Coordinates of C-alpha atoms in Angstrom, one line a residue:
Chain A
X30 CA -12.8 -1.2 -12.1
X31 CA -9.1 -1.1 -11.5
X32 CA -7.1 -4.2 -10.5
X33 CA -3.6 -5.5 -10.4
X34 CA -2.5 -9.1 -10.8
X35 CA 1.0 -10.3 -10.0
X36 CA 2.6 -13.7 -10.0
X37 CA 2.2 -15.7 -6.9
X38 CA 5.1 -16.6 -4.7
X39 CA 7.1 -17.6 -2.9
X40 CA 9.9 -17.2 -5.3
X41 CA 13.2 -18.7 -4.2
X42 CA 16.4 -17.8 -6.1
X43 CA 20.1 -18.2 -5.6
X44 CA 22.3 -15.2 -5.1
X45 CA 23.2 -13.5 -8.5
X46 CA 20.3 -15.1 -10.3
X47 CA 18.0 -13.1 -12.6
X48 CA 14.7 -12.0 -11.2
X49 CA 11.4 -11.4 -13.0
X50 CA 8.2 -10.7 -11.1
X51 CA 5.2 -10.4 -13.5
X52 CA 2.6 -7.7 -13.0
X53 CA -0.4 -6.9 -15.2
X54 CA -3.1 -4.4 -14.6
X55 CA -6.6 -3.3 -15.6
X56 CA -7.5 0.4 -15.5
X57 CA -10.2 2.6 -16.8
X58 CA -8.0 5.7 -17.2
X59 CA -4.3 6.4 -17.5
X60 CA -2.8 5.1 -14.3
X61 CA 0.6 5.5 -12.8
X62 CA 2.3 2.2 -11.9
X63 CA 4.4 1.5 -8.8
X64 CA 6.5 -1.3 -7.2
X65 CA 6.5 -1.1 -3.4
X66 CA 8.7 -3.4 -1.3
X67 CA 8.3 -4.6 2.3
X68 CA 11.5 -5.8 3.9
X69 CA 11.2 -8.1 7.0
X70 CA 10.0 -6.2 10.0
X71 CA 9.7 -2.9 8.0
X72 CA 7.0 -0.8 6.5
X73 CA 6.1 -0.5 2.8
X74 CA 8.4 1.7 0.8
X75 CA 8.5 2.8 -2.8
X76 CA 11.0 0.9 -4.9
X77 CA 10.2 2.5 -8.3
X78 CA 7.5 4.0 -10.4
X79 CA 6.4 5.0 -13.9
X80 CA 3.8 7.6 -14.8
X81 CA 3.2 7.1 -18.5
X82 CA 3.5 4.5 -21.2
X83 CA 7.0 3.4 -22.2
X84 CA 8.5 5.0 -19.1
X85 CA 11.1 2.9 -17.3
X86 CA 11.4 3.1 -13.5
X87 CA 14.6 2.0 -11.9
X88 CA 16.2 1.9 -8.4
X89 CA 18.7 -0.3 -6.6
X90 CA 19.3 -2.3 -9.7
X91 CA 15.6 -3.1 -10.2
X92 CA 13.8 -2.0 -13.4
X93 CA 10.3 -2.0 -14.7
X94 CA 8.9 -0.6 -18.0
X95 CA 5.3 0.6 -18.3
X96 CA 3.9 -1.3 -21.3
X97 CA 0.5 0.0 -22.2
X98 CA 0.0 -2.4 -25.1
X99 CA 0.3 -5.4 -22.8
X100 CA -0.9 -3.7 -19.7
X101 CA 2.1 -4.9 -17.8
X102 CA 4.8 -3.6 -15.5
X103 CA 7.1 -6.5 -14.8
X104 CA 9.9 -6.1 -12.2
X105 CA 13.4 -7.3 -13.2
X106 CA 16.8 -7.4 -11.6
X107 CA 19.9 -8.9 -13.3
X108 CA 21.6 -10.2 -10.2
X109 CA 19.8 -10.6 -6.9
X110 CA 21.4 -10.4 -3.5
X111 CA 20.4 -11.9 -0.2
X112 CA 19.4 -8.5 1.0
X113 CA 16.7 -8.3 -1.7
X114 CA 14.7 -10.9 0.2
X115 CA 11.3 -9.2 0.8
X116 CA 7.7 -9.0 -0.3
X117 CA 7.2 -7.0 -3.5
X118 CA 3.9 -5.3 -4.3
X119 CA 2.8 -4.0 -7.7
X120 CA 0.3 -1.1 -7.5
X121 CA -1.5 1.4 -9.6
X122 CA -3.1 4.8 -9.0
X123 CA -5.8 6.3 -11.1
X124 CA -8.3 8.9 -10.4
X125 CA -11.5 7.4 -9.1
X126 CA -14.2 9.8 -7.8
X127 CA -12.6 11.6 -4.8
X128 CA -10.1 8.9 -3.8
X129 CA -7.1 11.2 -4.1
X130 CA -5.4 8.6 -6.3
X131 CA -5.4 5.8 -3.8
X132 CA -3.3 2.8 -4.6
X133 CA -4.7 -0.5 -5.9
X134 CA -2.3 -3.2 -4.9
X135 CA -1.6 -6.7 -6.1
X136 CA -1.4 -9.5 -3.5
X137 CA 2.3 -9.4 -3.2
X138 CA 5.1 -11.7 -4.2
X139 CA 7.5 -13.1 -1.6
X140 CA 11.1 -13.4 -2.7
X141 CA 13.7 -15.4 -0.8
X142 CA 17.3 -15.2 -2.0
X143 CA 19.7 -17.9 -0.7
X144 CA 23.5 -17.6 -0.5
Chain B
X20 CA 13.0 13.9 9.1
X21 CA 10.3 11.9 10.8
X22 CA 8.3 9.5 8.8
X23 CA 4.7 8.4 9.2
X24 CA 4.1 6.9 12.7
X25 CA 1.3 4.8 13.9
X26 CA 0.2 3.7 17.4
X27 CA -0.3 1.3 18.9
X28 CA 1.9 -1.1 16.9
X29 CA -0.1 -4.0 18.2
X30 CA -3.6 -4.2 19.6
X31 CA -5.5 -7.2 20.9
X32 CA -9.2 -6.7 21.4
X33 CA -12.0 -8.9 22.6
X34 CA -14.9 -9.3 20.2
X35 CA -17.3 -6.4 20.7
X36 CA -14.8 -3.9 22.0
X37 CA -14.1 -0.5 20.4
X38 CA -10.6 0.3 19.2
X39 CA -8.9 3.5 18.1
X40 CA -5.9 3.5 15.9
X41 CA -3.7 6.7 15.5
X42 CA -1.7 7.9 12.5
X43 CA 0.8 10.8 12.6
X44 CA 1.5 11.7 8.9
X45 CA 4.6 13.5 7.7
X46 CA 4.3 17.2 8.6
X47 CA 2.7 19.2 5.8
X48 CA 1.4 16.3 3.9
X49 CA -2.1 17.1 2.5
X50 CA -3.2 13.7 1.6
X51 CA -3.8 10.9 4.1
X52 CA -4.9 7.3 3.3
X53 CA -5.9 4.3 5.4
X54 CA -5.5 0.8 4.1
X55 CA -6.4 -2.6 5.5
X56 CA -4.0 -5.5 4.9
X57 CA -5.2 -9.0 5.6
X58 CA -2.7 -11.8 6.1
X59 CA -1.0 -12.7 2.8
X60 CA -2.8 -10.0 0.8
X61 CA -2.0 -6.6 -0.5
X62 CA -3.3 -3.5 1.2
X63 CA -6.8 -2.5 0.4
X64 CA -8.0 1.1 0.4
X65 CA -10.3 2.2 3.2
X66 CA -10.6 6.0 3.2
X67 CA -8.9 9.2 2.0
X68 CA -8.5 12.7 3.6
X69 CA -7.4 15.8 1.9
X70 CA -6.5 18.1 4.8
X71 CA -9.4 17.7 7.2
X72 CA -11.9 16.7 4.6
X73 CA -12.8 13.1 4.2
X74 CA -13.3 12.9 0.5
X75 CA -13.7 9.2 0.0
X76 CA -14.8 6.5 2.4
X77 CA -16.0 4.0 -0.1
X78 CA -13.6 1.3 1.1
X79 CA -14.8 1.2 4.7
X80 CA -16.2 -2.3 5.1
X81 CA -19.1 -1.4 7.4
X82 CA -20.6 1.5 9.4
X83 CA -18.7 0.2 12.4
X84 CA -15.6 1.8 10.8
X85 CA -15.1 5.6 11.3
X86 CA -12.2 7.8 10.6
X87 CA -11.4 11.5 11.3
X88 CA -8.7 14.0 10.8
X89 CA -10.1 17.1 12.5
X90 CA -7.2 19.5 12.2
X91 CA -5.8 18.2 9.0
X92 CA -2.8 16.4 10.6
X93 CA -3.3 13.5 13.0
X94 CA -5.9 10.9 12.0
X95 CA -7.7 8.3 14.0
X96 CA -9.4 5.2 12.6
X97 CA -12.0 3.9 15.0
X98 CA -13.7 0.5 14.8
X99 CA -16.7 -0.1 17.0
X100 CA -17.9 -3.5 18.2
X101 CA -14.9 -5.3 16.7
X102 CA -15.4 -8.6 15.0
X103 CA -12.9 -11.4 14.2
X104 CA -13.0 -10.5 10.5
X105 CA -11.5 -7.1 11.5
X106 CA -8.2 -8.7 12.4
X107 CA -5.7 -7.3 10.0
X108 CA -2.8 -4.8 9.7
X109 CA -4.1 -1.2 9.3
X110 CA -1.7 1.0 7.4
X111 CA -1.7 4.7 7.2
X112 CA 0.0 6.6 4.3
X113 CA 0.5 10.2 3.5
X114 CA 1.6 12.2 0.5
X115 CA 2.2 15.8 -0.4
X116 CA -1.0 16.1 -2.4
X117 CA -3.4 14.4 -4.8
X118 CA -1.5 13.4 -7.9
X119 CA -1.5 10.1 -9.7
X120 CA 2.2 9.9 -9.8
X121 CA 2.8 11.0 -6.2
X122 CA 4.7 8.7 -3.8
X123 CA 2.8 7.6 -0.7
X124 CA 4.8 7.2 2.5
X125 CA 3.6 4.4 4.7
X126 CA 3.7 4.0 8.4
X127 CA 4.7 0.7 10.1
X128 CA 1.0 -0.3 10.6
X129 CA -1.1 -1.4 13.5
X130 CA -1.6 -5.1 13.8
X131 CA -5.1 -5.7 15.2
X132 CA -6.1 -9.1 16.5
X133 CA -9.7 -9.6 17.6
X134 CA -10.3 -12.6 19.8

């Protein structure tokens, strides 16, 4: 079956530090890959996505590249800000029976950026 | 425009009570998903609707869980005879249609606590 594994948190960084959150996946088909973010007190929202191998998703200074050879979709940002403090979820969607491309999520990685 | 809304935001139930959780998706969205998110975990798929048809209910943990979307818009997740292990945040998400690269828009969730 499909699954997503992401690095455990919490991750604590100083402002302007480089961020990497690792994500690897297992899928039977050709999934799309997503990063969702949950800011404190808010709902899940899409951060970025990639739908095929070698695609790079980017948004708000975050980037992730769909690597089929390593089954990975690591999230990176060159210089984090305090406002990036949130929980980050890696997810995939792949057709499974009639699930309408439901999302399989990792467990989430909590990021705290300190001034 | 309005996003996905859910009500109530918080629900406390005594063990054995029935509860009903409501989801108002974005107008015109064909696909609707319910997820369950335990504390410190990623969301897990419960069930999927395409318009009014429930096409996948493979993630429902027991026959005490029931979902409906009779007119293809508002959806209700009902849990009968609640148990402590049902305590979680229940998330609703909608999208424009079934496609593996399609963004899902999430509601704020209903936090259910079963005493």
